[in-house]
Amino acid sequence: MKCLICSSSFLEIASWRKLLFIKSSQLVCEKCLNKFEKAEEKDCRNEWIGTHYEGALDSVNSIYNYNDWMKHVYQQYKFQLDVELANIFTSDFLPLLKVKAKIVPIPLHPDMLLARTFSQVDELLNAANVPFHHVLSKTLNHSQVGKSKKERISTELIFTVTKDVQNQNILLVDDLYTTGTTLHHAAYVLKKAGANTVDALTLIRA
Ligand SMILES: [Zn+2]
């Protein structure tokens, strides 16, 4: 088999090990697989205490750390439009099949979607056959990079709610948690629109 990340050929793992690994991990050689680093449990909402977004998100969990390896792999996925790479994370998203909450991916701004041709978050969910609903629309397309926290939290809201979310439990899914701005803004507008709980899961945490 050929590794989806480094393209080197590798032997299919022995059958007894196949039972232990889920199919998706066989798309990547063991050397590449070992470079991923699981994120430790940490409540990264603390930074938002004292702002009016405090409490908007009920919880945030991330699967992987943004180490150099993940940066490399994710850039390949996101910026080189390598849709195939979504398949290597299939097993990470399979637990979402059991989640009762409504799964809502963070959308791209329409202009960005046009430029990128695919939504990286949607494709991660598609690869694992996880059903999801778009209830948010991204209305601002400017990057938050380089702004101080104070400026960030006083900017206009980035999202509008497009569907009825009253009394619903929502699980937001995004690719990367950096400052938390995106998820906090999304959770804030969802709660304002009547959502009961808003939790979040990201593939990576910076
Ligand atoms: Zn490899």
Short mmCIF file of C-alpha atoms in Angstrom, two decimals, residues 121-192:
data_model
loop_
_atom_site.label_atom_id
_atom_site.label_comp_id
_atom_site.label_asym_id
_atom_site.label_seq_id
_atom_site.Cartn_x
_atom_site.Cartn_y
_atom_site.Cartn_z
CA VAL A 121 -14.80 20.61 7.84
CA ASP A 122 -17.70 19.20 5.79
CA GLU A 123 -15.33 16.80 4.08
CA LEU A 124 -13.95 15.52 7.39
CA LEU A 125 -17.52 14.64 8.41
CA ASN A 126 -18.39 13.23 4.99
CA ALA A 127 -15.37 10.94 5.09
CA ALA A 128 -16.75 9.37 8.28
CA ASN A 129 -20.35 9.37 6.96
CA VAL A 130 -21.44 11.60 9.83
CA PRO A 131 -24.69 13.43 9.01
CA PHE A 132 -24.61 17.17 9.64
CA HIS A 133 -26.73 20.28 9.24
CA HIS A 134 -25.78 23.76 8.15
CA VAL A 135 -27.60 26.21 10.39
CA LEU A 136 -25.01 29.00 10.27
CA SER A 137 -23.97 31.35 7.53
CA LYS A 138 -20.69 33.20 7.62
CA THR A 139 -21.24 36.86 6.97
CA LEU A 140 -17.78 38.31 7.49
CA ASN A 141 -14.75 37.24 5.56
CA HIS A 142 -11.95 39.16 7.22
CA SER A 143 -9.27 37.35 9.08
CA GLN A 144 -8.96 37.82 12.82
CA VAL A 145 -5.21 37.35 12.64
CA GLY A 146 -3.12 40.06 14.23
CA LYS A 147 -5.90 41.60 16.28
CA SER A 148 -5.68 41.93 20.00
CA LYS A 149 -8.24 40.05 22.08
CA LYS A 150 -10.08 43.25 22.96
CA GLU A 151 -10.50 44.16 19.30
CA ARG A 152 -11.55 40.64 18.43
CA ILE A 153 -14.38 40.50 20.88
CA SER A 154 -15.75 43.89 19.92
CA THR A 155 -15.94 43.15 16.19
CA GLU A 156 -19.28 42.52 14.56
CA LEU A 157 -20.67 39.06 14.81
CA ILE A 158 -19.22 36.73 12.23
CA PHE A 159 -22.22 34.44 11.84
CA THR A 160 -25.96 34.52 11.37
CA VAL A 161 -28.30 31.64 12.23
CA THR A 162 -30.23 30.47 9.17
CA LYS A 163 -32.43 27.67 10.59
CA ASP A 164 -34.58 27.14 13.65
CA VAL A 165 -32.40 25.99 16.55
CA GLN A 166 -34.84 26.59 19.44
CA ASN A 167 -34.30 24.19 22.35
CA GLN A 168 -31.83 22.15 20.33
CA ASN A 169 -28.56 20.66 21.52
CA ILE A 170 -25.81 21.55 19.08
CA LEU A 171 -22.34 20.16 18.55
CA LEU A 172 -20.20 22.56 16.56
CA VAL A 173 -17.40 20.99 14.57
CA ASP A 174 -14.39 22.94 13.33
CA ASP A 175 -10.93 22.06 12.12
CA LEU A 176 -8.72 24.26 14.25
CA TYR A 177 -9.05 25.89 17.68
CA THR A 178 -6.65 28.80 17.97
CA THR A 179 -8.05 31.81 19.81
CA GLY A 180 -11.54 30.37 20.08
CA THR A 181 -13.06 33.43 18.42
CA THR A 182 -14.87 31.51 15.70
CA LEU A 183 -16.46 28.98 18.04
CA HIS A 184 -17.38 31.53 20.69
CA HIS A 185 -19.06 33.79 18.15
CA ALA A 186 -20.93 30.85 16.63
CA ALA A 187 -22.05 29.57 20.03
CA TYR A 188 -23.12 33.05 21.07
CA VAL A 189 -25.45 33.55 18.10
CA LEU A 190 -26.84 30.02 18.47
CA LYS A 191 -27.67 30.56 22.15
CA LYS A 192 -29.24 33.91 21.29
#
